[in-house]
XYZ file of C-alpha atoms in Angstrom:
353
model
C 24.119 24.972 -51.001
C 23.238 21.338 -51.563
C 23.648 18.818 -48.752
C 26.328 16.165 -49.225
C 25.740 12.430 -49.013
C 27.037 12.149 -45.442
C 24.666 14.864 -44.246
C 21.820 13.226 -46.162
C 22.475 9.911 -44.430
C 22.686 11.610 -41.027
C 19.301 13.258 -41.542
C 17.647 10.020 -42.650
C 19.071 8.221 -39.606
C 17.886 11.028 -37.333
C 14.369 10.853 -38.787
C 14.284 7.079 -38.352
C 15.322 7.348 -34.697
C 12.750 10.062 -34.074
C 9.935 8.042 -35.628
C 10.872 4.984 -33.557
C 10.733 7.135 -30.420
C 7.289 8.523 -31.260
C 5.943 5.102 -32.158
C 7.220 3.596 -28.895
C 5.640 6.383 -26.859
C 2.248 6.659 -28.556
C -0.387 5.489 -26.101
C -2.552 2.461 -26.914
C -5.476 4.834 -27.338
C -3.591 6.582 -30.152
C -2.996 9.720 -28.096
C 0.395 11.397 -27.886
C 1.284 12.551 -24.385
C 1.455 16.179 -23.336
C 2.303 17.527 -19.908
C 1.288 20.551 -17.883
C 3.886 22.166 -15.651
C 4.507 25.251 -13.536
C 8.251 24.883 -14.195
C 9.280 27.279 -17.022
C 11.806 24.678 -18.243
C 9.399 21.753 -17.756
C 12.024 19.781 -15.854
C 9.932 19.374 -12.715
C 6.234 19.298 -11.788
C 5.166 17.715 -15.095
C 1.670 16.236 -14.988
C 0.029 14.291 -17.820
C -2.813 16.413 -19.218
C -4.880 14.454 -21.706
C -5.984 16.438 -24.785
C -6.682 15.874 -28.491
C -4.850 19.077 -29.434
C -1.210 17.869 -29.313
C -2.140 14.653 -31.107
C -3.752 16.623 -33.939
C -0.624 18.763 -34.315
C 1.657 15.729 -34.313
C -0.492 14.074 -36.996
C 0.129 17.029 -39.288
C 3.872 16.895 -38.606
C 3.923 13.191 -39.468
C 1.922 13.706 -42.661
C 5.086 14.739 -44.522
C 6.639 11.331 -43.893
C 6.021 8.485 -46.326
C 7.229 5.807 -43.920
C 4.813 3.029 -42.978
C 5.494 3.659 -39.288
C 4.262 7.239 -39.698
C 1.118 6.166 -41.502
C 0.344 3.663 -38.751
C 0.798 6.293 -36.050
C -1.545 8.660 -37.884
C -4.099 5.887 -38.304
C -4.037 5.138 -34.570
C -4.163 8.832 -33.694
C -7.215 9.348 -35.913
C -9.094 6.667 -34.002
C -8.300 8.533 -30.790
C -9.440 11.857 -32.281
C -12.692 10.307 -33.499
C -13.319 8.825 -30.064
C -13.119 12.340 -28.597
C -15.595 13.838 -31.066
C -18.884 15.114 -29.681
C -22.193 15.693 -31.469
C -22.035 17.997 -34.517
C -18.303 17.433 -35.036
C -17.137 19.258 -31.922
C -14.031 18.864 -29.732
C -12.809 20.539 -26.571
C -9.312 20.804 -25.124
C -9.569 18.189 -22.391
C -10.474 14.605 -23.250
C -13.496 12.715 -21.967
C -11.326 10.950 -19.408
C -10.099 14.260 -17.961
C -11.669 15.313 -14.673
C -12.363 18.805 -16.016
C -13.696 17.771 -19.415
C -17.167 19.064 -18.611
C -15.845 22.366 -17.264
C -14.134 23.642 -20.392
C -16.288 24.790 -23.324
C -15.608 23.640 -26.893
C -13.001 25.768 -28.640
C -12.255 26.518 -32.268
C -8.539 25.735 -31.973
C -9.203 22.087 -31.171
C -12.120 21.859 -33.590
C -10.159 23.369 -36.487
C -6.946 21.396 -35.924
C -8.657 18.040 -35.431
C -11.038 18.653 -38.346
C -8.093 19.549 -40.588
C -6.416 16.227 -39.790
C -9.586 14.272 -40.533
C -10.147 16.224 -43.735
C -6.536 15.699 -44.831
C -6.941 11.948 -44.352
C -10.342 11.732 -46.072
C -12.161 10.736 -42.888
C -15.916 11.332 -42.850
C -17.225 13.405 -39.929
C -20.157 15.797 -39.355
C -19.928 19.071 -41.274
C -19.105 21.666 -38.618
C -18.230 24.603 -40.865
C -21.488 26.475 -40.234
C -20.916 26.174 -36.493
C -17.517 27.803 -36.829
C -18.769 30.524 -39.167
C -21.541 31.355 -36.700
C -18.964 31.833 -33.944
C -17.709 35.253 -35.127
C -17.816 38.790 -33.790
C -19.068 41.901 -35.586
C -15.739 42.178 -37.421
C -16.038 38.618 -38.726
C -13.182 37.355 -36.559
C -13.583 34.012 -34.838
C -14.204 33.742 -31.125
C -12.079 31.064 -29.480
C -14.874 29.638 -27.300
C -18.316 28.355 -28.254
C -20.576 29.670 -25.511
C -23.987 31.388 -25.338
C -23.887 35.072 -26.334
C -26.312 37.975 -26.229
C -26.073 38.212 -30.002
C -28.515 35.804 -31.636
C -26.746 32.822 -33.266
C -26.766 32.581 -37.038
C -27.482 28.863 -37.172
C -29.424 26.190 -35.339
C -26.433 23.851 -35.063
C -24.320 26.556 -33.405
C -27.187 27.405 -31.067
C -27.478 23.761 -29.982
C -23.763 23.528 -29.172
C -23.678 26.866 -27.351
C -26.829 26.167 -25.345
C -25.428 22.846 -24.134
C -22.748 24.911 -22.443
C -25.373 27.379 -21.194
C -26.985 24.580 -19.221
C -23.831 24.456 -17.057
C -23.680 28.045 -15.726
C -21.703 27.196 -12.605
C -19.072 25.300 -14.621
C -18.661 28.278 -16.940
C -18.567 30.740 -14.070
C -15.711 28.942 -12.333
C -13.891 28.295 -15.602
C -13.786 32.036 -16.381
C -12.994 32.856 -12.754
C -10.114 30.398 -12.318
C -8.495 30.822 -15.737
C -7.208 33.680 -17.848
C -9.823 32.859 -20.481
C -12.730 35.154 -21.328
C -15.912 34.345 -23.271
C -15.092 36.863 -26.015
C -11.453 35.863 -26.557
C -10.198 36.554 -30.087
C -6.823 34.857 -30.641
C -4.421 35.151 -33.569
C -3.245 31.550 -33.786
C -6.790 30.276 -33.324
C -7.987 32.415 -36.239
C -5.038 31.199 -38.337
C -5.972 27.576 -37.637
C -9.633 28.165 -38.445
C -8.599 29.824 -41.717
C -6.429 26.821 -42.510
C -9.406 24.511 -42.018
C -12.119 26.558 -43.740
C -9.931 27.949 -46.497
C -10.044 31.296 -48.249
C -13.523 32.670 -48.941
C -15.587 35.815 -48.624
C -16.358 34.786 -45.030
C -12.667 34.660 -44.087
C -11.463 37.829 -45.811
C -11.439 39.758 -42.540
C -9.362 37.033 -40.896
C -6.672 37.314 -43.570
C -6.416 41.075 -43.030
C -6.370 40.609 -39.247
C -3.550 38.052 -39.453
C -1.447 40.288 -41.690
C -1.999 43.297 -39.434
C -0.571 41.291 -36.536
C 2.699 40.904 -38.454
C 2.798 44.512 -39.639
C 2.174 45.810 -36.118
C 4.671 43.476 -34.408
C 1.944 41.820 -32.327
C 3.012 38.221 -32.915
C 3.862 37.531 -29.268
C 0.694 38.963 -27.737
C -2.003 38.292 -30.327
C -2.950 35.008 -28.690
C -3.404 34.141 -25.018
C -2.078 30.618 -25.383
C 0.609 30.735 -28.069
C 3.073 33.224 -26.592
C 6.033 32.559 -28.870
C 6.105 34.472 -32.126
C 7.352 31.296 -33.776
C 4.076 29.554 -32.984
C 2.302 32.374 -34.771
C 4.669 32.341 -37.759
C 4.278 28.573 -38.099
C 0.488 28.481 -38.038
C 0.184 31.601 -40.206
C 2.547 30.221 -42.857
C 0.662 26.921 -43.003
C -2.081 28.911 -44.700
C 0.265 30.206 -47.386
C 1.578 26.680 -47.914
C -2.021 25.496 -48.278
C -2.561 27.969 -51.119
C -3.911 31.068 -49.367
C -1.615 33.428 -51.231
C -3.543 36.532 -50.238
C -1.092 36.431 -47.316
C 1.767 37.178 -49.747
C 2.156 40.829 -48.646
C 3.635 39.725 -45.301
C 5.770 36.887 -46.657
C 8.997 38.885 -46.892
C 8.344 40.587 -43.566
C 8.008 37.244 -41.778
C 11.122 35.833 -43.439
C 13.131 38.921 -42.536
C 12.013 38.795 -38.908
C 12.937 35.125 -38.618
C 16.365 35.573 -40.197
C 17.138 38.386 -37.770
C 16.903 35.783 -34.971
C 19.484 33.331 -36.326
C 22.123 32.540 -33.691
C 25.807 31.725 -34.230
C 25.220 28.033 -33.493
C 22.547 27.787 -36.206
C 19.548 27.783 -33.890
C 16.774 30.272 -34.521
C 15.005 31.945 -31.634
C 15.377 30.811 -28.028
C 15.497 27.018 -28.312
C 15.381 23.991 -30.597
C 11.572 23.962 -30.706
C 11.516 27.511 -32.052
C 14.265 26.492 -34.483
C 12.124 23.667 -35.852
C 9.079 25.930 -36.120
C 11.199 28.555 -37.901
C 12.528 26.064 -40.447
C 9.030 24.794 -41.205
C 7.864 28.384 -41.539
C 10.653 29.312 -43.940
C 9.814 26.250 -46.037
C 6.119 27.184 -45.956
C 7.034 30.625 -47.311
C 9.286 28.988 -49.984
C 12.392 30.689 -48.621
C 15.797 29.711 -49.988
C 17.830 30.968 -47.039
C 20.996 29.163 -45.925
C 19.633 29.541 -42.391
C 17.507 26.486 -43.132
C 20.518 24.203 -43.497
C 22.215 25.692 -40.440
C 19.041 25.183 -38.437
C 18.821 21.573 -39.592
C 22.386 20.964 -38.421
C 21.496 22.450 -35.039
C 18.480 20.134 -34.773
C 20.660 17.111 -35.534
C 23.069 18.131 -32.788
C 20.379 18.272 -30.107
C 18.745 14.895 -30.702
C 19.223 12.511 -27.784
C 20.485 8.940 -27.998
C 16.881 7.798 -27.535
C 15.750 9.542 -30.717
C 13.817 12.383 -29.104
C 14.355 16.084 -28.560
C 13.895 17.599 -25.103
C 10.627 18.709 -23.612
C 9.944 22.446 -23.908
C 6.825 24.548 -23.293
C 4.898 24.974 -26.533
C 1.868 26.916 -25.299
C 0.545 28.322 -22.049
C -2.606 28.772 -19.986
C -2.455 32.534 -20.455
C -0.105 35.540 -20.577
C 0.939 35.020 -16.934
C 2.571 31.725 -17.998
C 1.640 30.046 -14.727
C 1.123 26.749 -16.591
C 2.996 25.629 -19.681
C 2.225 22.631 -21.877
C 4.670 20.507 -23.848
C 6.303 17.092 -24.183
C 9.238 15.333 -25.765
C 6.734 14.004 -28.293
C 5.626 17.512 -29.338
C 9.173 18.842 -29.715
C 10.216 15.681 -31.543
C 7.314 15.889 -33.986
C 8.152 19.457 -35.038
C 11.846 18.575 -35.390
C 10.884 15.608 -37.557
C 8.656 17.793 -39.723
C 11.553 20.188 -40.269
C 14.007 17.400 -41.163
C 11.565 15.484 -43.371
C 10.566 18.562 -45.331
C 14.184 19.654 -45.683
C 15.055 16.325 -47.298
C 12.021 16.515 -49.588
C 12.778 20.063 -50.686
C 16.379 19.121 -51.391
C 15.144 16.574 -53.921
C 13.060 19.214 -55.713
C 15.356 22.240 -55.594
C 18.978 23.291 -55.682
C 18.805 26.007 -53.070
C 19.819 23.941 -50.035
């Protein structure tokens, strides 16, 4: 079902308004704001929580846009991401200005997502692939945290990074004590993001199998301590297929079927407009031709505010207890813009919409 001219114009106008909103709210440093809140709806108790992670995600969302305003935002964001880089091409969740920056160890989610953005934009940075590959368990799955372990490290660069954290035993002790994190965390979305950065190889074969088993065993909502929506998992998993890792093909139809079973009468997919945007991007990543895509796009258009943004919703959490959630209008808006931009692009190439 092809979109008509009026719908086409509405989508272009919506994208323009969304980009203007993001541009107006990008910090001078290049960072995009994210908030931490104990309110499940993120209406109250929202506190700015500076991190490179949301900015890296938003950069990827904007990469589908060919507008000059998008390119400028990405350029500014990259400068922020580079300013947060530590020795050996390492990042951690909280920025250098954050009071707890030194308390949280480096993690592969931030490293992989930021590195992917830099790689996508042909930015030179230290090769950190060996560090990531050395941060695996006996089943060749990636640990989330880079910390000292009883098992001897496989590389000097990894050892240097891990031992830097080992010199702060009290910081680590209280970090594990006060959070739901554990040194040996293995998380589904984190492994999907590392796969997306490193690509398909003999070293990542076990990760591909692990990620597919999560889908087959209906573990999407509890395979990761931080990303507790199955739509987060579907989105980050499908990015790998879109990037050419077609060994994930056996679960393509399963994922599409699960998503389509969640389509609501008003066109939304899942529980809210953020999950709808993630679902549309996922369906496009899997090259689906479902009419649910167009209905979801219409739902996204309906929920945009007069200021060009979409509402703040929790995107990830501090653990399964969901005591803290993280999100922002900027994060929701970026995923909605990715969905709309890619929908328009696909419409130019195909006849299925």
